[in-house]
PDB file of C-alpha atoms in Angstrom:
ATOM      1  CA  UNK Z 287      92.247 135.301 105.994  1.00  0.00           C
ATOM      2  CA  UNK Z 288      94.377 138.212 107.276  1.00  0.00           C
ATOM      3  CA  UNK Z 289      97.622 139.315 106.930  1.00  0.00           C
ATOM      4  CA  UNK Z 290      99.714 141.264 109.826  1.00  0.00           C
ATOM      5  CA  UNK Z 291     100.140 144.825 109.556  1.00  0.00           C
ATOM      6  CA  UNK Z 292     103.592 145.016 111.168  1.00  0.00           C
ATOM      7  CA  UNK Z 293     106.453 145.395 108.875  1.00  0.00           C
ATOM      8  CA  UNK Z 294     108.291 142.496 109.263  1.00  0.00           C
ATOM      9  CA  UNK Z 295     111.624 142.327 107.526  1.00  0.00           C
ATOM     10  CA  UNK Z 296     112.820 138.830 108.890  1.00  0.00           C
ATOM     11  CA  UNK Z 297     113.106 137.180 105.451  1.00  0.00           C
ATOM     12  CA  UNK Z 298     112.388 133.402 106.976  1.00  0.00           C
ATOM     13  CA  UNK Z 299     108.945 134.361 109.031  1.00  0.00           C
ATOM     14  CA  UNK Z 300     107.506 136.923 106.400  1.00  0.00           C
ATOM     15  CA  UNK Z 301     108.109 133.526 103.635  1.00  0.00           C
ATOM     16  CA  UNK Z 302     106.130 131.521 106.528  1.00  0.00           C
ATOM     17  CA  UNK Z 303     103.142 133.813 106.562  1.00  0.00           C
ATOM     18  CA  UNK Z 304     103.388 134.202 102.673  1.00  0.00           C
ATOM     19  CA  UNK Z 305     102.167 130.156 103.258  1.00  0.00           C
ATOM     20  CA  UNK Z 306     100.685 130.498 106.274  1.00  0.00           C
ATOM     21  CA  UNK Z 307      98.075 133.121 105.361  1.00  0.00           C
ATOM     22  CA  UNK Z 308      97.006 131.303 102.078  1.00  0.00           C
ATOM     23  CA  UNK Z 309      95.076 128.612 103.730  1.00  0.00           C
ATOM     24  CA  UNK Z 310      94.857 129.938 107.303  1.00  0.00           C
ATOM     25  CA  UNK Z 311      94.242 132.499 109.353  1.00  0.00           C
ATOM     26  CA  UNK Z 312      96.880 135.092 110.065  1.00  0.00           C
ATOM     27  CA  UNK Z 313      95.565 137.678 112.951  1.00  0.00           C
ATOM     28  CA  UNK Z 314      97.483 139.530 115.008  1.00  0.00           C
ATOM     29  CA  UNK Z 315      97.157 140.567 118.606  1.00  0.00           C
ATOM     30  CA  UNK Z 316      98.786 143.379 120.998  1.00  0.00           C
ATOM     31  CA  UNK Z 317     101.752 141.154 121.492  1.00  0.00           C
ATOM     32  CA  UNK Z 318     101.873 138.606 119.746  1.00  0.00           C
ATOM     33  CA  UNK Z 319     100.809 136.484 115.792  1.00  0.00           C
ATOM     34  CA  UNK Z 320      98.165 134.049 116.189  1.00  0.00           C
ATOM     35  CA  UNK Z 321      98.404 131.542 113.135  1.00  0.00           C
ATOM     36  CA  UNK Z 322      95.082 129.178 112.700  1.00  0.00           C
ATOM     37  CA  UNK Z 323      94.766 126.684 110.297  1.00  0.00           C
ATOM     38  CA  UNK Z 324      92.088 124.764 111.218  1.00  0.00           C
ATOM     39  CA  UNK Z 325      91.888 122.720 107.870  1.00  0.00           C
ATOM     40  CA  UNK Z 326      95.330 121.133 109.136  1.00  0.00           C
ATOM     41  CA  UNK Z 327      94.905 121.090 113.164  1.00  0.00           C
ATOM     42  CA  UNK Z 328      97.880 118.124 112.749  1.00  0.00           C
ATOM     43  CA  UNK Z 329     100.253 121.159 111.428  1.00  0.00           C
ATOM     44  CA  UNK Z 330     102.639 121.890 114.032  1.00  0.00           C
ATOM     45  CA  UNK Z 331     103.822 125.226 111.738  1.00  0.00           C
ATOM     46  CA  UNK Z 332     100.343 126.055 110.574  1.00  0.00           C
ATOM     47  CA  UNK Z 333      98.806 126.558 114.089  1.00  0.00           C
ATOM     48  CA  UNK Z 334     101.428 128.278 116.179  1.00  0.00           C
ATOM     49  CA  UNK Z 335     102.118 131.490 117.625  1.00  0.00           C
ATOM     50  CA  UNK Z 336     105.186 134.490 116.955  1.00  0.00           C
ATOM     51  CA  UNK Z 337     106.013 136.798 119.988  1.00  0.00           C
ATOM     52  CA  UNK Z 338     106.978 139.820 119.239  1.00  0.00           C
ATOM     53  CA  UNK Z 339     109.625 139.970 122.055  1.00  0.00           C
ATOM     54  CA  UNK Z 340     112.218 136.539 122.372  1.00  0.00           C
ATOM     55  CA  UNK Z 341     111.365 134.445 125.714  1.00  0.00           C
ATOM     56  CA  UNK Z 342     111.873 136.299 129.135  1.00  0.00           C
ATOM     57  CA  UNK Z 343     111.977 134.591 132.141  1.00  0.00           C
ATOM     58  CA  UNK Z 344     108.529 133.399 133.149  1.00  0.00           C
ATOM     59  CA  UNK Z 345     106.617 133.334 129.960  1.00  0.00           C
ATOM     60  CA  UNK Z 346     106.346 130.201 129.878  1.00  0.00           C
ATOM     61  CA  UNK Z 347     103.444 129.381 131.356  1.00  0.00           C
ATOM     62  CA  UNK Z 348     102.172 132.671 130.230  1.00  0.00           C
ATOM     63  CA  UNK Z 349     102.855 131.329 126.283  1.00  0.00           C
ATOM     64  CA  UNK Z 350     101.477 127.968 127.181  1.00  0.00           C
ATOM     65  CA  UNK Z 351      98.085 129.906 128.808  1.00  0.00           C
ATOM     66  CA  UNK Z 352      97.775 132.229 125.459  1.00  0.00           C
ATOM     67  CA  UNK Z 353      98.419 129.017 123.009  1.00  0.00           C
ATOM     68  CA  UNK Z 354      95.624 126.818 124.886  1.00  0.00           C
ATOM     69  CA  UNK Z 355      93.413 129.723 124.736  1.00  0.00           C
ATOM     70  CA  UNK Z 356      93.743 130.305 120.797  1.00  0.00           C
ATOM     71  CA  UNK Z 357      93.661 126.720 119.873  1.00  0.00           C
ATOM     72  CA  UNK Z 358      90.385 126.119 121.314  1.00  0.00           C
ATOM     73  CA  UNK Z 359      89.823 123.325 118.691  1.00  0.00           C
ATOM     74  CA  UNK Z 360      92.325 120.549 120.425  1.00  0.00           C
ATOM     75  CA  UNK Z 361      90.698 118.976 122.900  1.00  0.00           C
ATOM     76  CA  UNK Z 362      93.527 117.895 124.708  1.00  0.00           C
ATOM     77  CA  UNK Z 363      97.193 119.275 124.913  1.00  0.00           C
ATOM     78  CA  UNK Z 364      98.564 118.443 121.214  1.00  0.00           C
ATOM     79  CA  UNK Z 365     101.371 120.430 120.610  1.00  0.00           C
ATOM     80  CA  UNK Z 366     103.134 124.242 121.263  1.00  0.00           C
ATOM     81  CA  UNK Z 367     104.786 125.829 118.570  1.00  0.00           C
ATOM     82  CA  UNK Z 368     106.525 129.370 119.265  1.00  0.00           C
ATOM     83  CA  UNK Z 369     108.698 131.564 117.673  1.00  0.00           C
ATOM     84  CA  UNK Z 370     109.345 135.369 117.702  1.00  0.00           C
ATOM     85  CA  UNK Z 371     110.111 138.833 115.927  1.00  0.00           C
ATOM     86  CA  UNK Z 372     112.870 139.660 117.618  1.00  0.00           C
ATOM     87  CA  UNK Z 373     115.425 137.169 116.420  1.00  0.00           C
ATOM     88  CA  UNK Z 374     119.063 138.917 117.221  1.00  0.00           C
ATOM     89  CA  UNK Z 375     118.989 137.489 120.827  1.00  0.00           C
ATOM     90  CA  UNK Z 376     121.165 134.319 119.732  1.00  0.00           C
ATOM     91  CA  UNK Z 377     120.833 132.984 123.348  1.00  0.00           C
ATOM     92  CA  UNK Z 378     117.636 133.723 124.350  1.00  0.00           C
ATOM     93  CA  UNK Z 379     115.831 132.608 127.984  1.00  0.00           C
ATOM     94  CA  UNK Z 380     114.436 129.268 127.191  1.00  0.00           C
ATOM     95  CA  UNK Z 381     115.693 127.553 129.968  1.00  0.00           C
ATOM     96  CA  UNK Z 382     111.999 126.824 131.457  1.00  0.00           C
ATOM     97  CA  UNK Z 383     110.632 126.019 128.126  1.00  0.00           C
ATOM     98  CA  UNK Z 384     113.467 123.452 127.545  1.00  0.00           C
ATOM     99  CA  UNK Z 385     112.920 121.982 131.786  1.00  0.00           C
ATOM    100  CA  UNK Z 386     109.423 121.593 130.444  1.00  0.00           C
ATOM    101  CA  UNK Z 387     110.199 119.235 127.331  1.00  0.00           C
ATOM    102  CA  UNK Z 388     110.530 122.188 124.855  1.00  0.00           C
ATOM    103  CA  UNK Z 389     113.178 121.759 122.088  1.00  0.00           C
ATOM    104  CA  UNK Z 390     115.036 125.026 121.117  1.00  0.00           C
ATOM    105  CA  UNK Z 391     115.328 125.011 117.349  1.00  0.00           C
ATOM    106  CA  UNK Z 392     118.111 126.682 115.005  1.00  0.00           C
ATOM    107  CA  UNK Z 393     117.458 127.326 111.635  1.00  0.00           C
ATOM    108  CA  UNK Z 394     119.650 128.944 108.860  1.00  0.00           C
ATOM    109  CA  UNK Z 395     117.483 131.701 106.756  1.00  0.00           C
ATOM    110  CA  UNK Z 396     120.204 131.003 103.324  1.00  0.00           C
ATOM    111  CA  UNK Z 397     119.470 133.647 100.424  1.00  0.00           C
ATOM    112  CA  UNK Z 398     120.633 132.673  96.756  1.00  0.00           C
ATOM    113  CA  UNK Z 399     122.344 135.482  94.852  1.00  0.00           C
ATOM    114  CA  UNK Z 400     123.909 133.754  92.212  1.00  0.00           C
ATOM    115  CA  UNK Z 401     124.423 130.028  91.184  1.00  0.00           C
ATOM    116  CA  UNK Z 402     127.579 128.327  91.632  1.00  0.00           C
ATOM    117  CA  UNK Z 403     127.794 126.975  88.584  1.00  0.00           C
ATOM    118  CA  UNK Z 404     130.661 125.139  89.268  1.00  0.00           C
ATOM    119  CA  UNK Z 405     129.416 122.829  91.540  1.00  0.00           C
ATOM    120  CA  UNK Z 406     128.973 119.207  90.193  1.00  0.00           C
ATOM    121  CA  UNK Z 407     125.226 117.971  89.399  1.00  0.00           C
ATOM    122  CA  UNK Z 408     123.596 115.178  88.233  1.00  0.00           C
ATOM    123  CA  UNK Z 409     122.160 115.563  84.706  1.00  0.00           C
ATOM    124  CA  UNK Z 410     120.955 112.330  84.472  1.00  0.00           C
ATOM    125  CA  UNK Z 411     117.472 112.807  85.720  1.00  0.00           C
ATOM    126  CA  UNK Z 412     114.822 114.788  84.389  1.00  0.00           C
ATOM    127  CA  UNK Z 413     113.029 117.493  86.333  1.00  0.00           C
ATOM    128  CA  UNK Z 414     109.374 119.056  85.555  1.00  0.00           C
ATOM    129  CA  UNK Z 415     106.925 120.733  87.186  1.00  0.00           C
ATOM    130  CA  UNK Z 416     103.852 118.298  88.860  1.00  0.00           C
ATOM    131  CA  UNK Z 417     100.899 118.258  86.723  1.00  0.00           C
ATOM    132  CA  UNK Z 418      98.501 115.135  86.820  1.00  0.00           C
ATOM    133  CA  UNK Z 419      96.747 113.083  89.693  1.00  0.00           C
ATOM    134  CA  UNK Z 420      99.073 110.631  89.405  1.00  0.00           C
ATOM    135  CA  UNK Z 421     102.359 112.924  89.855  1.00  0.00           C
ATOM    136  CA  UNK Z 422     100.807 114.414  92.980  1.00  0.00           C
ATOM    137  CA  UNK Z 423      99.751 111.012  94.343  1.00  0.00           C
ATOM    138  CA  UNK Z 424     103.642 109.705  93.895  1.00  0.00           C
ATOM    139  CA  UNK Z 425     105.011 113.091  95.886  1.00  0.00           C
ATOM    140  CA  UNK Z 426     102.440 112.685  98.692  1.00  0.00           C
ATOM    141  CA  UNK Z 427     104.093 109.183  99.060  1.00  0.00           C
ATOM    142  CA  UNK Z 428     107.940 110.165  99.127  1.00  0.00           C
ATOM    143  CA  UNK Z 429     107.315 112.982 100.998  1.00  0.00           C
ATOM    144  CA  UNK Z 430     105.873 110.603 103.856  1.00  0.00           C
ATOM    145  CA  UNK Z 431     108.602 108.392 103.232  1.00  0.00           C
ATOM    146  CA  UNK Z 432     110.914 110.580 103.700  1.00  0.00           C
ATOM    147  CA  UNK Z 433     109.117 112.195 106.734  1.00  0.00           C
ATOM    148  CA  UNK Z 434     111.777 113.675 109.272  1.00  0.00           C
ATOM    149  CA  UNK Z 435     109.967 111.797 111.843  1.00  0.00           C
ATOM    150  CA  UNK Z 436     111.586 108.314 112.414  1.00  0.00           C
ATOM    151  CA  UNK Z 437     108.011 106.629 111.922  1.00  0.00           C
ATOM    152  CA  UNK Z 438     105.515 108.208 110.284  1.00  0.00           C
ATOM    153  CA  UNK Z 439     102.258 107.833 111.609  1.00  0.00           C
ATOM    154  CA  UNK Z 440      98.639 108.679 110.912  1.00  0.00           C
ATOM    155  CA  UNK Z 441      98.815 111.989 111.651  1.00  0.00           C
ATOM    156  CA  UNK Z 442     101.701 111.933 109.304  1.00  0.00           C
ATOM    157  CA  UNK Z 443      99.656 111.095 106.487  1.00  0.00           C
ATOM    158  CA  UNK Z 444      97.027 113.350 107.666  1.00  0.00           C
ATOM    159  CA  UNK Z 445      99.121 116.756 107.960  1.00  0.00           C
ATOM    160  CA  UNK Z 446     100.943 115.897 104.984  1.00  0.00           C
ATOM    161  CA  UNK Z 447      97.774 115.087 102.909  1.00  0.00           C
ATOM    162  CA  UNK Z 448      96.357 118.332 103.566  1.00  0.00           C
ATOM    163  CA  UNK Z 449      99.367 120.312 103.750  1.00  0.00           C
ATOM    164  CA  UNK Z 450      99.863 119.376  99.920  1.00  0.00           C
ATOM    165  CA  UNK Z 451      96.228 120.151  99.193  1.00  0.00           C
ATOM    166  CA  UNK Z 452      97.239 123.329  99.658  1.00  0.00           C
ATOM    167  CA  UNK Z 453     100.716 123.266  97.500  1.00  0.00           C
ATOM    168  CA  UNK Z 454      98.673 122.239  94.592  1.00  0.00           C
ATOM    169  CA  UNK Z 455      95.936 124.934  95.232  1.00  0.00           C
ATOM    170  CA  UNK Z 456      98.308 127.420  95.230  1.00  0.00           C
ATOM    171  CA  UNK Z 457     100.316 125.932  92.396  1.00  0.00           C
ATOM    172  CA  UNK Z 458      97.205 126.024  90.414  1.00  0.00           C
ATOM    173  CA  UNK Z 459      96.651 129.632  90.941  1.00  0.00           C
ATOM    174  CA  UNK Z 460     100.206 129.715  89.434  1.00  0.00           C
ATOM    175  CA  UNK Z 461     101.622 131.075  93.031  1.00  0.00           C
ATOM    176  CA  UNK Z 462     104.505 128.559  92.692  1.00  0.00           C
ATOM    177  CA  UNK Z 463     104.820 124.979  91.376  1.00  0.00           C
ATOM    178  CA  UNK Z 464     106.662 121.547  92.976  1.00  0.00           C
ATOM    179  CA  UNK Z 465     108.541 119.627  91.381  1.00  0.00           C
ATOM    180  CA  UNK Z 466     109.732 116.011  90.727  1.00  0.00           C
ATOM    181  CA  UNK Z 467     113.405 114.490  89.675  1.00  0.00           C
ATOM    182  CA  UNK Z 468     111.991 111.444  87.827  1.00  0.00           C
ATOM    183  CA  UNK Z 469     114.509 108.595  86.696  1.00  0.00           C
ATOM    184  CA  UNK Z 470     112.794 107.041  83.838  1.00  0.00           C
ATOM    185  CA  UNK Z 471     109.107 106.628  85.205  1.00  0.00           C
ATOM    186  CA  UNK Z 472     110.146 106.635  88.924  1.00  0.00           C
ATOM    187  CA  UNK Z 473     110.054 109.857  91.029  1.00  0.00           C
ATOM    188  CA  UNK Z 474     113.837 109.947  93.263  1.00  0.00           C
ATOM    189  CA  UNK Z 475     112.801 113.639  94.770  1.00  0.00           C
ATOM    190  CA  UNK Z 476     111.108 116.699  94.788  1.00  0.00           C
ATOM    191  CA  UNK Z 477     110.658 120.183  96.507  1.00  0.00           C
ATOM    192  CA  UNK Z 478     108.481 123.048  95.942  1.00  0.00           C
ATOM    193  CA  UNK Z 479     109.161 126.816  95.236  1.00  0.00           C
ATOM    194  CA  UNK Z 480     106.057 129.562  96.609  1.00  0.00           C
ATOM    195  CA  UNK Z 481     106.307 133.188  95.887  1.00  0.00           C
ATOM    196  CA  UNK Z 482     105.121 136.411  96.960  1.00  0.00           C
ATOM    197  CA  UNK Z 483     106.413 139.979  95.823  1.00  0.00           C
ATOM    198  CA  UNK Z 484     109.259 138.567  93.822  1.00  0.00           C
ATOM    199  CA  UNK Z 485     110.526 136.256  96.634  1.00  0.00           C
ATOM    200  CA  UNK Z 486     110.754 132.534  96.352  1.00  0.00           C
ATOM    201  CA  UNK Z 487     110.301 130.055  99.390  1.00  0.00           C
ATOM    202  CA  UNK Z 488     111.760 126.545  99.144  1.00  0.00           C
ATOM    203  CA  UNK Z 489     109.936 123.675 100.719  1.00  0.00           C
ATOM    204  CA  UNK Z 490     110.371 120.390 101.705  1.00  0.00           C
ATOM    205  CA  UNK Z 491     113.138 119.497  99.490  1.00  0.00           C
ATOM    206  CA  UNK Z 492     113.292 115.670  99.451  1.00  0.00           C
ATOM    207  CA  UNK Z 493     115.015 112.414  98.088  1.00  0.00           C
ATOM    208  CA  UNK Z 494     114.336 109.148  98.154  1.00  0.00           C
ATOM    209  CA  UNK Z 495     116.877 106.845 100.717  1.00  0.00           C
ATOM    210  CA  UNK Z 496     118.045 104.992  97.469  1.00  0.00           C
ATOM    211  CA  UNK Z 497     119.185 107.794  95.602  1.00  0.00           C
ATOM    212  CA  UNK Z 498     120.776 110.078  97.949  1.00  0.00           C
ATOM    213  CA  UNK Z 499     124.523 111.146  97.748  1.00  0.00           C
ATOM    214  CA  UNK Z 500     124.000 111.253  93.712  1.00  0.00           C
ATOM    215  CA  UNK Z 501     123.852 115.149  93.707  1.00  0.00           C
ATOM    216  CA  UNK Z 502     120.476 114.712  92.859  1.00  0.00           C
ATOM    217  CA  UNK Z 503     119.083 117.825  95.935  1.00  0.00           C
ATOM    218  CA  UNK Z 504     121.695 119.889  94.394  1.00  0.00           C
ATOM    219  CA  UNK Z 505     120.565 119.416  90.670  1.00  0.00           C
ATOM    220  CA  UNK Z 506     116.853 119.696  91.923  1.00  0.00           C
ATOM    221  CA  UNK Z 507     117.708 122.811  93.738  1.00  0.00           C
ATOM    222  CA  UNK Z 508     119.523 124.746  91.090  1.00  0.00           C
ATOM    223  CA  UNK Z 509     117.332 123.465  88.252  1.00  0.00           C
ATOM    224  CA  UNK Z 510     113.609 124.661  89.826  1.00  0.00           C
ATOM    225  CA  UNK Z 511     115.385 127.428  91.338  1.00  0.00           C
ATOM    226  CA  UNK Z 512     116.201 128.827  87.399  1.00  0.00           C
ATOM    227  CA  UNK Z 513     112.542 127.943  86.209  1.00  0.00           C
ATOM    228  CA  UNK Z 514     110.674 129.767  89.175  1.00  0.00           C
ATOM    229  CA  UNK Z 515     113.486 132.644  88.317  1.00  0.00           C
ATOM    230  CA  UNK Z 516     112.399 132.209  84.405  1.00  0.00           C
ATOM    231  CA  UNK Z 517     108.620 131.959  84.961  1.00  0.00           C
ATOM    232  CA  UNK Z 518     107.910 134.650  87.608  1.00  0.00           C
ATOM    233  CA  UNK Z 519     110.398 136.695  87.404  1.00  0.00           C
ATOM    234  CA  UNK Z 520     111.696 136.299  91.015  1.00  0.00           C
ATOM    235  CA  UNK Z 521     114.382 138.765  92.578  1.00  0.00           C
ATOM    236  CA  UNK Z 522     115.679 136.567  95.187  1.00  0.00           C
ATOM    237  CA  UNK Z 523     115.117 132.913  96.352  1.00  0.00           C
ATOM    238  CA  UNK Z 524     114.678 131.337  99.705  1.00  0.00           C
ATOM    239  CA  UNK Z 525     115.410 128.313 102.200  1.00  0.00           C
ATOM    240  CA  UNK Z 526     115.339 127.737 105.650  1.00  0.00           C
ATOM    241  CA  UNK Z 527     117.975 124.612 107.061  1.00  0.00           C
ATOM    242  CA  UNK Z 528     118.535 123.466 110.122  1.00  0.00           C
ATOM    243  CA  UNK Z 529     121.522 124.793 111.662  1.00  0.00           C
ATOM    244  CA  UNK Z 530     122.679 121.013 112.740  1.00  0.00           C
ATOM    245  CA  UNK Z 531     121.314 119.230 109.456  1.00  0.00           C
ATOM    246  CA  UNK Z 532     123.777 118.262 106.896  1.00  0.00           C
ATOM    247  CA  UNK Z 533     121.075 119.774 104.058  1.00  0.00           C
ATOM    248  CA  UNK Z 534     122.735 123.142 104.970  1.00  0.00           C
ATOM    249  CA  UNK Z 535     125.880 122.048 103.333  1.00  0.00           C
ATOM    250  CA  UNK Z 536     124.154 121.606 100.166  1.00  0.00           C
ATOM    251  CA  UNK Z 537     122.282 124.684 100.405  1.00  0.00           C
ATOM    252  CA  UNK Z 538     125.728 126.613 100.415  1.00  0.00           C
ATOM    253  CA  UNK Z 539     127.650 124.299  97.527  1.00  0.00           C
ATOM    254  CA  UNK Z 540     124.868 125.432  95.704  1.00  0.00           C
ATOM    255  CA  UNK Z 541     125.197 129.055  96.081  1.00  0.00           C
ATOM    256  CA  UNK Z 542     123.292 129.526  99.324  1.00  0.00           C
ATOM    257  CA  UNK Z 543     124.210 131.727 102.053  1.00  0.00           C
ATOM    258  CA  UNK Z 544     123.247 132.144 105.760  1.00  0.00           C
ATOM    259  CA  UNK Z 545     121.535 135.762 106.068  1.00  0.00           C
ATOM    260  CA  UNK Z 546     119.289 135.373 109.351  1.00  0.00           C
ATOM    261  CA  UNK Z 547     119.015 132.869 111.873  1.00  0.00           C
ATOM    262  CA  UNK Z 548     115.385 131.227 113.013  1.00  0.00           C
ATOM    263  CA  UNK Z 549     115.088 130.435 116.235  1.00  0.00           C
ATOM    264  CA  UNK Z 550     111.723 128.404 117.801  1.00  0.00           C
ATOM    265  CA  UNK Z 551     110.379 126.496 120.629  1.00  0.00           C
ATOM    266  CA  UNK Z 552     108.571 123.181 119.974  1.00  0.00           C
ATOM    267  CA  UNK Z 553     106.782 120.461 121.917  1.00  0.00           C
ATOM    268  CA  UNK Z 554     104.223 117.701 120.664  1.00  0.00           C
ATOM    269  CA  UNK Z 555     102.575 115.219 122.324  1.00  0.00           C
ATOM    270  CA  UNK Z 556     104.615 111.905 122.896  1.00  0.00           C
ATOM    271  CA  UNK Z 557     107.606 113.252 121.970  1.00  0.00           C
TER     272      UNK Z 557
END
């Protein structure tokens, strides 16, 4: 495992190397961040590259030439997964990417400074850190229920079983923890909180269909978001939306606010 040498200040891709480099390879090149992680080839965001320039016209069949050549394990085209250093180009050239099947992507890099504790929550449920077989088992299962592709498929389960091998690796080296909202005996939602140098990365912050528009995410949210403060100390907390996604809403009633947008290009096979 290797971590990049350039100083990169971008708060949403240095919390996605902080996760990428625990479990994969991080290695970079003269122009560009090769991320490998061969454990989870079904990882669209753990086996992807970062440019250090946004897309000019024609790179993108030079991209698509350097992203075959890197991922040498698929054996046919899988999936391309770009993004870039250079993120203050808020229209950048993507318009052969995007003629090619590529989807332009977004995201909202929100940074918590302080609670809004005025905001209404739901203190009926009960919220603790994941700690037996049997709590892991149960998120694995709501996190594929809730996956934000319409059917989840195979290689569904398959990403998202190794993807939270890793989550409770690193929770168990006390580098973060998820955590469940549990109603009684039943688990209604969960997210996890990573860290690295005092900053706190939010991911996959779920709930089940039955239990949404309960302020449950925004209880969850503010309640893991004061324990990961409490535990390790943290000096600022993290979490990437999608700039279109309603999540973002609840991100800011929380106490959330937009610092940096994310942009990427994605395509996977039979999309």
């Amino acid at each position: 495992m290797k971590t990049v040498s350039k100083k990169i200040e971008h708060l949403g891709i240095k919390t996605d190397l902080m996760l990428n480099a625990f479990s994969g390879l991080v290695e970079e090149k003269d122009n560009y961040t090769v991320i490998k992680t061969m454990s989870n080839p079904e990882s669209y965001w753990g086996n992807y590259l970062i440019f250090n320039q946004a897309p000019q016209k024609g790179d993108y069949q030079r991209w698509c030439t350097i992203f075959d050549q890197e991922f040498f394990y698929y054996s046919q085209k899988h999936h391309y997964a770009f993004t870039w250093l250079d993120q203050n180009i808020m229209k950048p050239n993507t318009e052969e990417f995007e003629s090619h099947g590529f989807n332009l992507e977004t995201n909202q890099v929100m940074r918590l400074d302080q609670f809004n504790h005025d905001t209404k929550f739901n203190d009926v449920i009960e919220i603790k850190s994941l700690k037996s077989d049997q709590e892991w088992n149960d998120t694995l299962e709501l996190q594929i229920l809730c996956s934000v592709r319409a059917h989840a498929t195979q290689s569904d389960r398959t990403f998202k079983t190794e993807q939270f091998k890793q989550y409770r690796t690193m929770s168990q080296q006390n580098r973060g923890h998820w955590y469940g909202a549990y109603i009684g005996n039943k688990l209604i939602a969960d997210l996890g909180i990573f860290h690295n140098n005092k900053i706190g990365r939010y991911q996959a912050v779920e709930t089940h269909p039955d239990f949404r528009n309960q302020n449950i995410c925004k209880a969850m949210i503010k309640a893991c978001g004061e324990m990961a403060i409490e535990e390790h100390k943290l000096k600022s907390l993290i979490i990437v939306a999608d700039e279109h996604d309603y999540a973002k809403n609840i991100y800011t009633s929380v106490g959330f606010k937009c610092v940096e947008y994310y942009q990427s290009l994605t395509w996977w096979q039979g999309k």
